[in-house]
Short mmCIF file of C-alpha atoms in Angstrom, two decimals:
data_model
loop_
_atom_site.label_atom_id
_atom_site.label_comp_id
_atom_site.label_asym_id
_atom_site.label_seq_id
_atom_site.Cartn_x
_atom_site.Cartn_y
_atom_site.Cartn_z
CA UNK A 10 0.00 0.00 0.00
CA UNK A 11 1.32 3.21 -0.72
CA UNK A 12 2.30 5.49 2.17
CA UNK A 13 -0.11 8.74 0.92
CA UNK A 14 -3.25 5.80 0.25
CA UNK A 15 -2.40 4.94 4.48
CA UNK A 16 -3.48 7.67 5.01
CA UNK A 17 -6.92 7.51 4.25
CA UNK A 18 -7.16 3.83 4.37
CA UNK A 19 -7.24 0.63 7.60
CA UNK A 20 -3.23 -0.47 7.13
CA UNK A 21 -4.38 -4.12 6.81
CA UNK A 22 -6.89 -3.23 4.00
CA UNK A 23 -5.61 -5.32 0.53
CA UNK A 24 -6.08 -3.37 -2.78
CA UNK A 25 -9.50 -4.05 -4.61
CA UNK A 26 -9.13 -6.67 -7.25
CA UNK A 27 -11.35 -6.33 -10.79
CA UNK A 28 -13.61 -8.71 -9.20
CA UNK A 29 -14.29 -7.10 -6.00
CA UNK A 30 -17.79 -6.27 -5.98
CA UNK A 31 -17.21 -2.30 -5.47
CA UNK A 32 -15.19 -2.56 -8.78
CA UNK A 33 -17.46 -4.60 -10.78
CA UNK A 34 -20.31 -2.41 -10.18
CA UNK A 35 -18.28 0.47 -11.10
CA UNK A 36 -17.51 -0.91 -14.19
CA UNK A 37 -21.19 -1.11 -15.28
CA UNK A 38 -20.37 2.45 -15.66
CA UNK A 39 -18.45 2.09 -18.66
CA UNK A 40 -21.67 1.18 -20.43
CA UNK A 41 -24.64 3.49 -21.21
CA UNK A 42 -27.25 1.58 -20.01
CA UNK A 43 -25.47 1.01 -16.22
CA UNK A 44 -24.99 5.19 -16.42
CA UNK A 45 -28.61 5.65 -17.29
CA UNK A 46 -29.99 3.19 -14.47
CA UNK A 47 -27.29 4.56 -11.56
CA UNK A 48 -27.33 8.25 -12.93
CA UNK A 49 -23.13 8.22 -12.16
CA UNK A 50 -20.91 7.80 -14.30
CA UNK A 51 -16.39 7.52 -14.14
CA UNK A 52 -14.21 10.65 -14.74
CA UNK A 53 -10.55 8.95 -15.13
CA UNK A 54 -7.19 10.56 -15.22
CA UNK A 55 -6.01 13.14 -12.14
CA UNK A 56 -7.23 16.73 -14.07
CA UNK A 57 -10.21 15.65 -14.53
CA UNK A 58 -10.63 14.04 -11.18
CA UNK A 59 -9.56 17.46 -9.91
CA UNK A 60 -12.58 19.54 -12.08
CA UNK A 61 -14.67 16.81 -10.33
CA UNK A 62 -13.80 17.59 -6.97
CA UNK A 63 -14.25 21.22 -7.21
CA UNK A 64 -17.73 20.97 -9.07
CA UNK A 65 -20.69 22.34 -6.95
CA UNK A 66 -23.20 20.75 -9.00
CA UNK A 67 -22.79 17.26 -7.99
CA UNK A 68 -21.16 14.70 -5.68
CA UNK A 69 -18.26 12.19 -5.91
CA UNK A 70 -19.14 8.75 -4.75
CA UNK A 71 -15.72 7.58 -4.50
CA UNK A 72 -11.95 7.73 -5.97
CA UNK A 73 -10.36 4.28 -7.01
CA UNK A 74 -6.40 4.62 -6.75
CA UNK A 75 -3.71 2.60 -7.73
CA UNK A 76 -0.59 2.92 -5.52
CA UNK A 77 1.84 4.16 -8.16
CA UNK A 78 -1.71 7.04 -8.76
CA UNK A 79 -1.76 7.79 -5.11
CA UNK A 80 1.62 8.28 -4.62
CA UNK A 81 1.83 10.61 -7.79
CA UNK A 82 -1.36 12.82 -6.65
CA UNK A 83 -1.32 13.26 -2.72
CA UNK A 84 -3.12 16.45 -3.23
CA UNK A 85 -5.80 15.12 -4.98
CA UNK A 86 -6.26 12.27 -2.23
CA UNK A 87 -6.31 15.40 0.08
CA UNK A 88 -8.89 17.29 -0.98
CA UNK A 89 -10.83 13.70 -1.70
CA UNK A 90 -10.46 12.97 1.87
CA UNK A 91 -11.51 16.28 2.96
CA UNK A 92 -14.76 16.13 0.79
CA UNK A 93 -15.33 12.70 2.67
CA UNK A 94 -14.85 10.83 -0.14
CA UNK A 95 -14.43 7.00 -0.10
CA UNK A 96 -10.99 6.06 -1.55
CA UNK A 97 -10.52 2.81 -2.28
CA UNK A 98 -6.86 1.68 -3.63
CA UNK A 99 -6.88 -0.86 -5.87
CA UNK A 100 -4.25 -3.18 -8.47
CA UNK A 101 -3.21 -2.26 -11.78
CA UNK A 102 -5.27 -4.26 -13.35
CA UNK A 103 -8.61 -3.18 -11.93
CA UNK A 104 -8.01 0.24 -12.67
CA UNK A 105 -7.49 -1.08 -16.02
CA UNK A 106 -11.00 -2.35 -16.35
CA UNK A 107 -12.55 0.49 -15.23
CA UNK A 108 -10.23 2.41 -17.95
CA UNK A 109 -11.51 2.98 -21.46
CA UNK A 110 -7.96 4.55 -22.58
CA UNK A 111 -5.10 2.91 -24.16
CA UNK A 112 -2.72 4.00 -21.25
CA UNK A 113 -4.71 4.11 -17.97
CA UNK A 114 -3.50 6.60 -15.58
CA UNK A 115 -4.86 4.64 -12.25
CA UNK A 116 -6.81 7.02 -10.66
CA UNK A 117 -10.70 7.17 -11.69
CA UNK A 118 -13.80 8.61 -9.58
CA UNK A 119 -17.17 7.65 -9.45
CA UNK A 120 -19.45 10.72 -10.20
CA UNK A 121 -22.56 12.04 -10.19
CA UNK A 122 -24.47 12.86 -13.85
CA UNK A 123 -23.94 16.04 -15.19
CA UNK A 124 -27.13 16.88 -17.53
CA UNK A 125 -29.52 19.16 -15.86
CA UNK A 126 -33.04 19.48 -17.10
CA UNK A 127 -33.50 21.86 -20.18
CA UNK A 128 -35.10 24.87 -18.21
CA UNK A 129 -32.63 24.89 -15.51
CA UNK A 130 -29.77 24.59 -18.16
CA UNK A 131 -31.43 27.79 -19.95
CA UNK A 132 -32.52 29.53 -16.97
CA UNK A 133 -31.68 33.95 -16.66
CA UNK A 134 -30.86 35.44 -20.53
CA UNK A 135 -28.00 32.74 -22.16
CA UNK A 136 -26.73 34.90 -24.84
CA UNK A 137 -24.67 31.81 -26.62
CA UNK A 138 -26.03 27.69 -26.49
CA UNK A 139 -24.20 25.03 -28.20
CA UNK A 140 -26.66 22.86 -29.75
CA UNK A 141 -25.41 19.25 -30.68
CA UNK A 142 -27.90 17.18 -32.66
CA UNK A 143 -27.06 13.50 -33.60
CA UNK A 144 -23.56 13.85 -33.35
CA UNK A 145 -22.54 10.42 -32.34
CA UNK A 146 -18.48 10.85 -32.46
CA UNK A 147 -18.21 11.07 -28.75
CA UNK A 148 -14.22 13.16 -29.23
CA UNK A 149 -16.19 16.00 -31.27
CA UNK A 150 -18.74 16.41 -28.76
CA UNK A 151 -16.22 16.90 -25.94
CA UNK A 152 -14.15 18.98 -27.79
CA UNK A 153 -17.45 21.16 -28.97
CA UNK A 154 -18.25 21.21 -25.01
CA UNK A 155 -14.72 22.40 -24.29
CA UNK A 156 -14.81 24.93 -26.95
CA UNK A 157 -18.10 26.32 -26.02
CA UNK A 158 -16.96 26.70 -22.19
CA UNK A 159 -13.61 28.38 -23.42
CA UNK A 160 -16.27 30.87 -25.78
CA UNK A 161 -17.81 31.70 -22.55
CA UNK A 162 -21.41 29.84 -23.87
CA UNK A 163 -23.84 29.48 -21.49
CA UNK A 164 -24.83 26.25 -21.86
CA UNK A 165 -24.17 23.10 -24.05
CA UNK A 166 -27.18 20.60 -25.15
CA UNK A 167 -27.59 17.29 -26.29
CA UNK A 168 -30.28 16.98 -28.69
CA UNK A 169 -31.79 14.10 -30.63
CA UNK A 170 -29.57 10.61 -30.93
CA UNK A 171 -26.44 12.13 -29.55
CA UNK A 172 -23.99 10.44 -28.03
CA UNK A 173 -23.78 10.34 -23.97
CA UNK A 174 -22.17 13.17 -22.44
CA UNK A 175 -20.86 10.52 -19.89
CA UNK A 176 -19.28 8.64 -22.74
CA UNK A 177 -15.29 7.81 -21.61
CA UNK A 178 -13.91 9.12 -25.03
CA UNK A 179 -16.24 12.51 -24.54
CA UNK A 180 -16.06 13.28 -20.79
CA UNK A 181 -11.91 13.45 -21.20
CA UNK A 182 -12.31 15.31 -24.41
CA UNK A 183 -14.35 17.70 -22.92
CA UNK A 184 -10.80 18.29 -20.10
CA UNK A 185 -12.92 19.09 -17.33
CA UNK A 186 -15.69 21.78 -19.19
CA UNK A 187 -18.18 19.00 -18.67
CA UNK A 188 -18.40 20.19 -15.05
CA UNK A 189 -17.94 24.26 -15.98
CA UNK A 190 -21.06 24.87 -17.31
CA UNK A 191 -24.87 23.30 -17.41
CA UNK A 192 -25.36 20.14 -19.73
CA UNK A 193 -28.51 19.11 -20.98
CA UNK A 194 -29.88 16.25 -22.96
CA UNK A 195 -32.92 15.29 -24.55
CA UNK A 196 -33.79 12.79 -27.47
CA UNK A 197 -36.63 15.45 -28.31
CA UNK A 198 -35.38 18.10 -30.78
CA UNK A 199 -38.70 19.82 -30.69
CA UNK A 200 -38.77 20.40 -27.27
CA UNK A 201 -34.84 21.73 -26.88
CA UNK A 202 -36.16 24.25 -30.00
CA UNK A 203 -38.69 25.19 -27.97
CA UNK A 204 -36.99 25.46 -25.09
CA UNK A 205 -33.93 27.70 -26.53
CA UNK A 206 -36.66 30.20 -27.73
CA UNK A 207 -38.59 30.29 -24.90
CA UNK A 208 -35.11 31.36 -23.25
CA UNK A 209 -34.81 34.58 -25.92
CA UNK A 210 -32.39 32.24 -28.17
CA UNK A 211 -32.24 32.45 -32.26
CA UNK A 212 -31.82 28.87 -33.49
CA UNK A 213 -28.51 29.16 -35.79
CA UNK A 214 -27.61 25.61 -37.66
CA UNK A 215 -23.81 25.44 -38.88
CA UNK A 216 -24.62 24.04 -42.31
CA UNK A 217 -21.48 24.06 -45.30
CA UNK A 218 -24.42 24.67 -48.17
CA UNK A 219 -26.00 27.53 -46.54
CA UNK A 220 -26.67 30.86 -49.00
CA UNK A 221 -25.24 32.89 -46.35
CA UNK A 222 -21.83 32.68 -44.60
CA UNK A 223 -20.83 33.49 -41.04
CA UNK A 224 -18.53 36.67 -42.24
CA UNK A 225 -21.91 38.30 -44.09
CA UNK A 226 -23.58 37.38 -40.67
CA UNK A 227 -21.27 39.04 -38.62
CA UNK A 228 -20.99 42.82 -40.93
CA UNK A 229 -25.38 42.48 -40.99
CA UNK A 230 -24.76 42.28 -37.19
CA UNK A 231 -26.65 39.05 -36.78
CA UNK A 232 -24.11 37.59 -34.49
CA UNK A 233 -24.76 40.07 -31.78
CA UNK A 234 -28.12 38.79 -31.39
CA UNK A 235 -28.72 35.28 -28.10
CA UNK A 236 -27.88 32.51 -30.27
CA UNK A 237 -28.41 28.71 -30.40
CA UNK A 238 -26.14 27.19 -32.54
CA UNK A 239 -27.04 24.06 -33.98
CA UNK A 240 -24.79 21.43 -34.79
CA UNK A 241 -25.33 18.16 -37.08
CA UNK A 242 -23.72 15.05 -37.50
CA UNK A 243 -20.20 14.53 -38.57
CA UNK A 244 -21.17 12.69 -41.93
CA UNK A 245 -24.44 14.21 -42.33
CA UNK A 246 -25.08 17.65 -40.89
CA UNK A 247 -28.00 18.66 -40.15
CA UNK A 248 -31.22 16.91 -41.93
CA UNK A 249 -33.95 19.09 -43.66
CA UNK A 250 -36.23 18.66 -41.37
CA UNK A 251 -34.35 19.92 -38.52
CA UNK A 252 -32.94 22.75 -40.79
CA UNK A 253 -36.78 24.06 -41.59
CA UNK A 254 -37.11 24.07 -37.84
CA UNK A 255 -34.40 27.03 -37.59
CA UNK A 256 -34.34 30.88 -37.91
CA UNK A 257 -31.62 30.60 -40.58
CA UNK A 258 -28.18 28.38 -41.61
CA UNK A 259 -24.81 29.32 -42.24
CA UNK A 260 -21.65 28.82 -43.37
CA UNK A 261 -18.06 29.02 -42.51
CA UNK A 262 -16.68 30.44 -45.68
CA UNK A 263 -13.54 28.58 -46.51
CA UNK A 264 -11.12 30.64 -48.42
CA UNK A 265 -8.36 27.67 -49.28
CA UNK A 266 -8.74 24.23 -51.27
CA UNK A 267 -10.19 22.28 -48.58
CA UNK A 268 -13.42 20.64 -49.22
CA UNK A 269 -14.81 21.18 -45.67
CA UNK A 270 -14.39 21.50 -42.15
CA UNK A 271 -14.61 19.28 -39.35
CA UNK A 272 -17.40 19.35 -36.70
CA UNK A 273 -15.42 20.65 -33.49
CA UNK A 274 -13.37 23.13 -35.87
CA UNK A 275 -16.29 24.58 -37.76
CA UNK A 276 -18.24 24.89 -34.11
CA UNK A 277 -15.06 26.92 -32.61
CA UNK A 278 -15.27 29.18 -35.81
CA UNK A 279 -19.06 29.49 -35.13
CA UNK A 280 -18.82 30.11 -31.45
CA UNK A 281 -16.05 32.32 -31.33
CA UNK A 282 -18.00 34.54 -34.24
CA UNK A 283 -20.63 34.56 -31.97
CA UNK A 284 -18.70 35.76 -28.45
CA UNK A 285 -16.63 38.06 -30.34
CA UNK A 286 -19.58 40.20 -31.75
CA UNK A 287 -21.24 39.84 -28.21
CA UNK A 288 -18.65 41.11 -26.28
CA UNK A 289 -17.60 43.91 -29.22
#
């Protein structure tokens, strides 16, 4: 046992195993369905065990350590303990099942869910929403979250067949933003329409055939204006049906050879338009 994990733990206490019963149901977590029926799901690697620990919108259940993790991170074993959190060292290899990366970094919390429900998510006067709607590449839509947390958005939403926010590959491309501002979900694009213009909020849908680019946008001064920006599916975009449903499309013009953009770059382009005009 390492001598930080002592700490917080009985000396005589043996490391979890992967089939200790704590562990196993922790790794249900690693699925959708066990995330859905718990409503927690795992934040792995030490950053984004630290954005964890100092969110105020939920709790952490517990922190499973490796001794080689413990020994590396005392602090954030520290502020765990002070929190009251259960930490529970275990071996190499059952922080390796409860991993989803290629090189596991042995220290990986059990959290509560993030989404809140639409209104609360919207609630006061957002001026800037990042809508993502069936965008099922779950890197993009962390890096889309991160991107709309570093644009100062107000809020980021899961719309339609999306992936999980609580997906491993999204939660630790998201680097901790997941926890900086409110997440919502629904499978009901009607209703998070609805709801971002009930909240004051023009629905805006990123689309690469759209008559009107963002640069035109931005010199009519439509970018100042609260705006939802809607974004489709990697290989898709956004359907026709979903497009009617908007207040308008647009484009990022591209000004080189390249046939397109892809999803997390065009939203950063999008975003950023957006905050820039805002704040000019």
């Amino acid at each position: 046992m390492s001598q930080h994990a002592r700490k917080h733990h009985r000396p005589e206490a043996d490391p979890f195993t992967e089939r200790t019963p704590r562990v196993v149901a922790a790794r249900h977590l690693t699925r959708r369905q066990g995330r859905d029926k718990a409503g927690r799901f795992l934040v792995e690697g030490a950053q984004a065990v630290r954005e964890a620990l100092a969110w105020r919108g939920g709790e952490v259940h517990e922190l499973f350590v490796t001794a080689t993790a413990a020994d590396r991170n005392p602090e954030l074993l520290d502020a765990a303990a002070d929190q009251g959190v259960r930490i529970s060292e275990v071996t190499d290899k059952a922080a390796d099942s409860l991993s989803e990366t290629v090189t596991p970094q042995g220290i990986v919390a059990v959290c509560d869910a993030v989404p809140q429900p639409l209104d609360v998510a919207l609630k006061g006067t957002p001026r800037l929403v990042a809508v993502l709607y069936g965008v099922s590449d779950p890197g993009n839509a962390g890096t889309v979250t991160r991107v709309a947390d570093a644009a100062g958005a107000d809020a980021v939403i899961f719309a339609g067949d999306t992936v999980d926010p609580h997906n491993g590959k999204c939660v630790r491309a998201s680097t901790g933003s997941l926890f900086h501002l409110p997440i919502a979900r629904s499978r009901d694009a009607a209703e998070v329409f609805a709801a971002c213009r009930q909240a004051g909020l023009r629905l805006v849908g990123a689309d690469g055939y759209a008559q009107q680019d963002l640069v035109e946008a931005s010199v009519a001064g439509d970018l100042v204006q609260p705006t939802a920006w809607v974004f489709g599916s990697e290989a898709h975009g956004l359907p026709d049906e979903v497009k009617a449903e908007l207040d308008t499309s647009l484009k990022v013009p591209l000004y080189g050879a390249a046939e397109s953009l892809n999803l997390a770059t065009a939203a950063a382009v999008c975003l950023y338009g957006s905050a820039r005009d805002q704040r000019n």
